[in-house]
mmCIF file of C-alpha atoms in Angstrom:
data_model
loop_
_atom_site.group_PDB
_atom_site.id
_atom_site.type_symbol
_atom_site.label_atom_id
_atom_site.label_comp_id
_atom_site.label_asym_id
_atom_site.label_seq_id
_atom_site.Cartn_x
_atom_site.Cartn_y
_atom_site.Cartn_z
ATOM 1 C CA MET A 1 0.633 -19.106 -5.809
ATOM 2 C CA ASN A 2 3.882 -19.018 -7.728
ATOM 3 C CA GLU A 3 3.575 -21.289 -10.771
ATOM 4 C CA LYS A 4 6.967 -22.848 -10.088
ATOM 5 C CA ASN A 5 5.903 -24.194 -6.717
ATOM 6 C CA GLU A 6 2.705 -25.876 -7.871
ATOM 7 C CA LYS A 7 4.265 -29.336 -7.702
ATOM 8 C CA GLN A 8 6.995 -28.638 -5.153
ATOM 9 C CA HIS A 9 7.099 -29.314 -1.433
ATOM 10 C CA ILE A 10 7.573 -26.199 0.681
ATOM 11 C CA LYS A 11 10.600 -26.808 2.896
ATOM 12 C CA SER A 12 10.641 -25.960 6.569
ATOM 13 C CA PHE A 13 12.347 -22.678 7.391
ATOM 14 C CA GLU A 14 15.377 -24.490 8.866
ATOM 15 C CA GLU A 15 15.819 -26.564 5.681
ATOM 16 C CA LEU A 16 16.007 -23.595 3.321
ATOM 17 C CA GLU A 17 19.046 -23.212 1.066
ATOM 18 C CA PHE A 18 20.095 -20.311 -1.124
ATOM 19 C CA LYS A 19 18.571 -22.010 -4.182
ATOM 20 C CA ASP A 20 15.075 -22.202 -2.661
ATOM 21 C CA ASP A 21 12.682 -19.584 -4.030
ATOM 22 C CA PHE A 22 11.926 -17.969 -0.690
ATOM 23 C CA MET A 23 15.557 -17.672 0.404
ATOM 24 C CA PHE A 24 16.734 -16.599 -3.039
ATOM 25 C CA GLY A 25 14.071 -13.896 -3.259
ATOM 26 C CA VAL A 26 14.875 -12.534 0.201
ATOM 27 C CA ILE A 27 18.638 -12.341 -0.327
ATOM 28 C CA MET A 28 18.379 -10.870 -3.806
ATOM 29 C CA ARG A 29 16.347 -7.976 -2.408
ATOM 30 C CA ASN A 30 19.648 -6.630 -1.160
ATOM 31 C CA PRO A 31 21.727 -4.957 -3.904
ATOM 32 C CA LYS A 32 24.837 -5.939 -1.929
ATOM 33 C CA TYR A 33 24.237 -9.485 -3.204
ATOM 34 C CA CYS A 34 22.092 -8.942 -6.297
ATOM 35 C CA LYS A 35 24.546 -6.620 -8.053
ATOM 36 C CA PRO A 36 27.603 -8.941 -7.888
ATOM 37 C CA PHE A 37 25.311 -11.871 -8.687
ATOM 38 C CA LEU A 38 24.340 -10.225 -11.980
ATOM 39 C CA GLU A 39 27.917 -9.192 -12.680
ATOM 40 C CA THR A 40 29.145 -12.763 -12.204
ATOM 41 C CA ILE A 41 26.488 -14.219 -14.498
ATOM 42 C CA LEU A 42 26.746 -11.639 -17.266
ATOM 43 C CA GLY A 43 30.475 -10.905 -17.004
ATOM 44 C CA ILE A 44 29.858 -7.151 -16.954
ATOM 45 C CA LYS A 45 30.108 -4.320 -14.454
ATOM 46 C CA VAL A 46 26.833 -2.890 -13.165
ATOM 47 C CA SER A 47 27.172 0.539 -11.548
ATOM 48 C CA SER A 48 23.889 0.351 -9.661
ATOM 49 C CA ILE A 49 20.559 -1.446 -9.576
ATOM 50 C CA LYS A 50 17.096 -0.392 -8.512
ATOM 51 C CA TYR A 51 13.982 -2.344 -7.585
ATOM 52 C CA PRO A 52 10.822 -1.126 -9.389
ATOM 53 C CA LYS A 53 8.831 -3.296 -6.964
ATOM 54 C CA THR A 54 9.882 -5.820 -4.351
ATOM 55 C CA GLN A 55 9.042 -9.346 -5.549
ATOM 56 C CA GLU A 56 7.392 -7.939 -8.672
ATOM 57 C CA ILE A 57 3.914 -9.283 -9.329
ATOM 58 C CA ILE A 58 2.499 -8.675 -12.791
ATOM 59 C CA ASP A 59 -1.257 -9.164 -13.108
ATOM 60 C CA LEU A 60 -2.496 -7.144 -16.070
ATOM 61 C CA THR A 61 -6.064 -8.382 -16.429
ATOM 62 C CA ALA A 62 -8.566 -10.469 -14.542
ATOM 63 C CA ASN A 63 -8.420 -13.167 -17.229
ATOM 64 C CA ALA A 64 -4.656 -13.268 -17.750
ATOM 65 C CA LYS A 65 -2.309 -15.636 -15.918
ATOM 66 C CA SER A 66 -0.471 -13.588 -13.299
ATOM 67 C CA VAL A 67 3.314 -13.712 -13.053
ATOM 68 C CA ARG A 68 5.221 -13.582 -9.766
ATOM 69 C CA LEU A 69 8.891 -12.903 -10.403
ATOM 70 C CA ASP A 70 11.681 -14.064 -8.081
ATOM 71 C CA VAL A 71 13.937 -11.094 -8.839
ATOM 72 C CA TYR A 72 13.066 -8.077 -10.975
ATOM 73 C CA VAL A 73 15.589 -5.216 -11.101
ATOM 74 C CA GLU A 74 16.843 -2.477 -13.409
ATOM 75 C CA ASP A 75 20.334 -1.050 -13.814
ATOM 76 C CA GLU A 76 21.472 2.529 -14.353
ATOM 77 C CA HIS A 77 20.755 2.187 -18.098
ATOM 78 C CA ASP A 78 17.144 1.049 -17.465
ATOM 79 C CA THR A 79 17.959 -2.468 -18.593
ATOM 80 C CA VAL A 80 15.540 -4.923 -16.976
ATOM 81 C CA TYR A 81 16.745 -8.150 -15.375
ATOM 82 C CA ASN A 82 14.390 -10.952 -14.361
ATOM 83 C CA ILE A 83 16.179 -13.775 -12.510
ATOM 84 C CA GLU A 84 14.353 -17.015 -11.744
ATOM 85 C CA MET A 85 15.588 -19.975 -9.703
ATOM 86 C CA GLN A 86 14.361 -23.313 -11.065
ATOM 87 C CA VAL A 87 15.005 -26.367 -8.898
ATOM 88 C CA GLY A 88 12.353 -28.816 -10.108
ATOM 89 C CA ILE A 89 12.722 -30.092 -13.681
ATOM 90 C CA ASN A 90 10.329 -28.136 -15.873
ATOM 91 C CA LYS A 91 10.150 -28.763 -19.608
ATOM 92 C CA ASN A 92 7.961 -25.683 -20.073
ATOM 93 C CA LEU A 93 10.794 -23.215 -19.428
ATOM 94 C CA PRO A 94 11.055 -22.038 -23.059
ATOM 95 C CA LYS A 95 7.324 -21.222 -23.199
ATOM 96 C CA ARG A 96 7.476 -19.697 -19.706
ATOM 97 C CA SER A 97 10.319 -17.420 -20.775
ATOM 98 C CA ARG A 98 8.235 -16.326 -23.756
ATOM 99 C CA TYR A 99 5.255 -15.567 -21.501
ATOM 100 C CA TYR A 100 7.392 -13.726 -18.961
ATOM 101 C CA GLN A 101 8.885 -11.606 -21.736
ATOM 102 C CA GLY A 102 5.473 -10.621 -23.044
ATOM 103 C CA MET A 103 4.101 -9.781 -19.625
ATOM 104 C CA ILE A 104 7.166 -7.752 -18.669
ATOM 105 C CA ASP A 105 6.962 -5.757 -21.907
ATOM 106 C CA LEU A 106 3.246 -5.073 -21.409
ATOM 107 C CA ASN A 107 3.968 -3.974 -17.862
ATOM 108 C CA ILE A 108 6.688 -1.572 -19.033
ATOM 109 C CA LEU A 109 4.816 0.055 -21.892
ATOM 110 C CA GLU A 110 1.951 2.387 -21.044
ATOM 111 C CA LYS A 111 -1.042 2.532 -23.397
ATOM 112 C CA GLY A 112 -0.230 4.750 -26.361
ATOM 113 C CA GLU A 113 3.528 4.772 -25.720
ATOM 114 C CA ASP A 114 5.959 4.271 -28.592
ATOM 115 C CA TYR A 115 7.551 0.818 -28.909
ATOM 116 C CA LYS A 116 10.972 2.477 -28.735
ATOM 117 C CA ASN A 117 10.352 2.913 -25.004
ATOM 118 C CA LEU A 118 10.548 -0.835 -24.440
ATOM 119 C CA LYS A 119 13.658 -1.516 -22.343
ATOM 120 C CA ARG A 120 16.465 -3.925 -23.036
ATOM 121 C CA SER A 121 15.711 -7.046 -21.019
ATOM 122 C CA TYR A 122 17.362 -10.197 -19.753
ATOM 123 C CA ILE A 123 15.357 -13.180 -18.545
ATOM 124 C CA ILE A 124 17.646 -15.539 -16.643
ATOM 125 C CA PHE A 125 16.698 -19.020 -15.430
ATOM 126 C CA ILE A 126 19.118 -20.707 -13.030
ATOM 127 C CA CYS A 127 18.439 -24.444 -13.262
ATOM 128 C CA THR A 128 19.784 -27.316 -11.176
ATOM 129 C CA PHE A 129 19.398 -29.562 -14.220
ATOM 130 C CA ASP A 130 20.475 -29.500 -17.865
ATOM 131 C CA LEU A 131 17.349 -28.556 -19.814
ATOM 132 C CA PHE A 132 18.974 -29.254 -23.192
ATOM 133 C CA GLY A 133 21.255 -32.133 -22.191
ATOM 134 C CA LYS A 134 24.336 -30.719 -23.940
ATOM 135 C CA GLY A 135 26.575 -30.311 -20.886
ATOM 136 C CA ARG A 136 26.799 -26.521 -21.139
ATOM 137 C CA HIS A 137 26.688 -24.335 -18.052
ATOM 138 C CA ILE A 138 25.113 -21.492 -20.009
ATOM 139 C CA TYR A 139 22.703 -21.308 -22.940
ATOM 140 C CA THR A 140 22.136 -17.801 -24.308
ATOM 141 C CA PHE A 141 19.352 -17.029 -26.758
ATOM 142 C CA GLU A 142 18.707 -14.000 -28.968
ATOM 143 C CA ASN A 143 16.437 -13.597 -31.982
ATOM 144 C CA ARG A 144 18.445 -14.042 -35.176
ATOM 145 C CA CYS A 145 17.711 -14.621 -38.849
ATOM 146 C CA LEU A 146 17.624 -18.327 -39.760
ATOM 147 C CA GLN A 147 18.936 -17.584 -43.244
ATOM 148 C CA ASP A 148 21.849 -15.487 -41.942
ATOM 149 C CA TYR A 149 22.852 -15.883 -38.300
ATOM 150 C CA GLY A 150 24.910 -12.716 -38.597
ATOM 151 C CA ILE A 151 21.677 -10.708 -38.700
ATOM 152 C CA ALA A 152 20.191 -10.022 -35.267
ATOM 153 C CA LEU A 153 16.579 -8.911 -34.992
ATOM 154 C CA GLY A 154 17.640 -6.140 -32.636
ATOM 155 C CA ASP A 155 14.656 -6.385 -30.284
ATOM 156 C CA GLU A 156 17.056 -6.116 -27.310
ATOM 157 C CA THR A 157 15.772 -9.233 -25.579
ATOM 158 C CA THR A 158 18.064 -11.935 -24.223
ATOM 159 C CA LYS A 159 17.164 -15.177 -22.511
ATOM 160 C CA ILE A 160 19.797 -17.064 -20.525
ATOM 161 C CA ILE A 161 19.350 -20.550 -19.109
ATOM 162 C CA LEU A 162 22.050 -21.608 -16.651
ATOM 163 C CA ASN A 163 22.784 -25.204 -15.696
ATOM 164 C CA THR A 164 24.484 -25.899 -12.365
ATOM 165 C CA LYS A 165 25.398 -29.403 -13.553
ATOM 166 C CA GLY A 166 27.275 -28.390 -16.687
ATOM 167 C CA THR A 167 30.427 -30.284 -17.672
ATOM 168 C CA MET A 168 31.965 -28.006 -20.308
ATOM 169 C CA ASP A 169 34.731 -25.488 -19.649
ATOM 170 C CA ASP A 170 32.542 -22.647 -20.907
ATOM 171 C CA ILE A 171 32.302 -20.130 -18.040
ATOM 172 C CA SER A 172 34.551 -18.133 -15.747
ATOM 173 C CA LEU A 173 35.921 -19.655 -12.546
ATOM 174 C CA GLU A 174 33.854 -17.191 -10.489
ATOM 175 C CA MET A 175 30.675 -18.224 -12.237
ATOM 176 C CA LYS A 176 31.548 -21.930 -11.881
ATOM 177 C CA ARG A 177 31.980 -21.467 -8.124
ATOM 178 C CA LEU A 178 28.644 -19.664 -7.931
ATOM 179 C CA LEU A 179 26.808 -22.406 -9.852
ATOM 180 C CA ASP A 180 28.505 -25.078 -7.745
ATOM 181 C CA TYR A 181 27.335 -23.305 -4.582
ATOM 182 C CA ILE A 182 23.775 -23.104 -5.909
ATOM 183 C CA ASP A 183 23.988 -26.820 -6.700
ATOM 184 C CA GLY A 184 24.681 -27.595 -3.043
ATOM 185 C CA GLN A 185 28.469 -27.578 -2.827
ATOM 186 C CA GLU A 186 30.323 -25.675 -0.108
ATOM 187 C CA ALA A 187 30.998 -21.965 -0.553
ATOM 188 C CA SER A 188 34.509 -21.686 -2.026
ATOM 189 C CA ASP A 189 35.232 -18.009 -2.594
ATOM 190 C CA LYS A 190 34.492 -14.634 -1.041
ATOM 191 C CA PHE A 191 31.175 -14.059 -2.813
ATOM 192 C CA THR A 192 29.677 -17.496 -2.189
ATOM 193 C CA LYS A 193 30.810 -17.305 1.444
ATOM 194 C CA ASN A 194 29.012 -13.953 1.672
ATOM 195 C CA LEU A 195 25.898 -15.611 0.273
ATOM 196 C CA GLU A 196 26.180 -18.391 2.850
ATOM 197 C CA THR A 197 26.467 -15.775 5.609
ATOM 198 C CA ALA A 198 23.355 -14.083 4.216
ATOM 199 C CA VAL A 199 21.455 -17.401 4.314
ATOM 200 C CA LYS A 200 22.330 -17.826 7.998
ATOM 201 C CA ALA A 201 21.298 -14.231 8.725
ATOM 202 C CA VAL A 202 17.880 -14.789 7.138
ATOM 203 C CA LYS A 203 17.378 -17.941 9.211
ATOM 204 C CA ASN A 204 18.096 -15.939 12.372
ATOM 205 C CA ASN A 205 15.562 -13.256 11.426
ATOM 206 C CA GLU A 206 12.153 -13.713 13.055
ATOM 207 C CA LYS A 207 10.438 -11.522 10.463
ATOM 208 C CA TRP A 208 11.428 -13.882 7.642
ATOM 209 C CA ARG A 209 10.494 -16.918 9.718
ATOM 210 C CA VAL A 210 6.964 -15.564 10.171
ATOM 211 C CA GLU A 211 6.691 -14.664 6.487
ATOM 212 C CA HIS A 212 7.767 -18.168 5.501
ATOM 213 C CA MET A 213 5.218 -19.691 7.896
ATOM 214 C CA THR A 214 2.533 -17.570 6.236
ATOM 215 C CA LEU A 215 3.688 -18.798 2.831
ATOM 216 C CA GLU A 216 3.514 -22.404 4.022
ATOM 217 C CA MET A 217 -0.035 -21.844 5.282
ATOM 218 C CA HIS A 218 -1.146 -20.372 1.948
ATOM 219 C CA TYR A 219 0.520 -23.244 0.105
ATOM 220 C CA ARG A 220 -1.284 -25.863 2.171
ATOM 221 C CA GLU A 221 -4.607 -24.111 1.591
ATOM 222 C CA TRP A 222 -3.911 -23.966 -2.125
ATOM 223 C CA ALA A 223 -2.864 -27.650 -2.188
ATOM 224 C CA GLU A 224 -6.070 -28.652 -0.411
ATOM 225 C CA GLN A 225 -8.153 -26.673 -2.911
ATOM 226 C CA LEU A 226 -6.313 -28.317 -5.807
ATOM 227 C CA LEU A 227 -6.863 -31.783 -4.335
ATOM 228 C CA GLU A 228 -10.569 -31.070 -3.927
ATOM 229 C CA GLN A 229 -10.795 -29.899 -7.529
ATOM 230 C CA GLU A 230 -9.073 -33.073 -8.727
ATOM 231 C CA LYS A 231 -11.531 -35.203 -6.736
ATOM 232 C CA GLU A 232 -14.449 -33.320 -8.272
ATOM 233 C CA GLN A 233 -13.065 -33.745 -11.797
ATOM 234 C CA THR A 234 -12.658 -37.492 -11.168
ATOM 235 C CA ALA A 235 -16.238 -37.762 -9.918
ATOM 236 C CA ILE A 236 -17.579 -35.777 -12.877
ATOM 237 C CA ARG A 237 -15.840 -38.102 -15.353
ATOM 238 C CA MET A 238 -17.322 -41.119 -13.575
ATOM 239 C CA LEU A 239 -20.789 -39.559 -13.522
ATOM 240 C CA LYS A 240 -20.629 -38.841 -17.241
ATOM 241 C CA ALA A 241 -19.542 -42.415 -17.936
ATOM 242 C CA GLY A 242 -22.687 -43.574 -16.134
ATOM 243 C CA LYS A 243 -21.317 -46.971 -15.139
ATOM 244 C CA LEU A 244 -20.993 -46.547 -11.361
ATOM 245 C CA SER A 245 -23.394 -45.772 -8.555
ATOM 246 C CA VAL A 246 -23.128 -42.591 -6.510
ATOM 247 C CA GLU A 247 -21.792 -44.647 -3.601
ATOM 248 C CA GLU A 248 -19.095 -46.252 -5.742
ATOM 249 C CA ILE A 249 -18.063 -42.883 -7.165
ATOM 250 C CA SER A 250 -17.832 -41.550 -3.614
ATOM 251 C CA ILE A 251 -15.407 -44.341 -2.713
ATOM 252 C CA TYR A 252 -13.229 -43.988 -5.820
ATOM 253 C CA SER A 253 -13.124 -40.170 -5.885
ATOM 254 C CA GLY A 254 -12.767 -39.573 -2.163
ATOM 255 C CA LEU A 255 -15.753 -37.217 -2.087
ATOM 256 C CA ALA A 256 -18.652 -37.535 0.314
ATOM 257 C CA VAL A 257 -21.869 -39.017 -1.114
ATOM 258 C CA GLU A 258 -23.572 -35.629 -0.636
ATOM 259 C CA GLN A 259 -20.885 -33.938 -2.757
ATOM 260 C CA VAL A 260 -21.276 -36.495 -5.545
ATOM 261 C CA LEU A 261 -25.055 -36.030 -5.504
ATOM 262 C CA LYS A 262 -24.617 -32.275 -5.804
ATOM 263 C CA LEU A 263 -22.317 -32.695 -8.792
ATOM 264 C CA LYS A 264 -24.839 -35.082 -10.349
ATOM 265 C CA GLU A 265 -27.605 -32.496 -9.991
ATOM 266 C CA GLN A 266 -25.424 -29.865 -11.667
ATOM 267 C CA LEU A 267 -24.822 -32.164 -14.629
ATOM 268 C CA GLU A 268 -28.505 -32.989 -15.133
#
């Protein structure tokens, strides 16, 4: 399950907007939309993009936390772009960007390869909230020397956090229109109107409807498992405290008496 959706409600297929993970991931699979999207954000021209894997999933080891990326593409210069849509407020974005960077680099570099083969990378979070509360639409981060900001580390990594609710005049008009559209405002130029058309096309596609239904089913199963785990953790804490009967713990935790007894046996 995508980490970002752990606390979020999965919308019905008809409710989906461009900013929702599922819709965003589907539309960005098409270079017709992904390429101008990147160009608008970065203010550069991209000749072409390629998709190393659709909806890239990085799972390097059995013990490591897997990463499911919304959009993972490369341009003609082998620069890597990871674009993530973030609707729910998440204070862990800085640490998540650090983790994503590490996992992407490990995925790129084969064992024994020289570090020079690491590709230039951009990790871009598009947020519908202002993570830093400064009113900027865009926050760009690179590694620089604290003693002399003119000295860049030169590791070719850039992290960009966009804020759809920015108030400063710090971006192009095209980018402002794009962020406004993501934030829920009406499409106001050719590109955002194309995105809106793409959203409608996805909603009329039975294949995507079925895939979304499957995602909803997996989410519900995952949510039920999480709820059961939380009930068990509550019961275990009560059992360790030793102040309540098995019957009382059953009532407070929501577990059946038989389940509480089994947990009690495991603790003894």
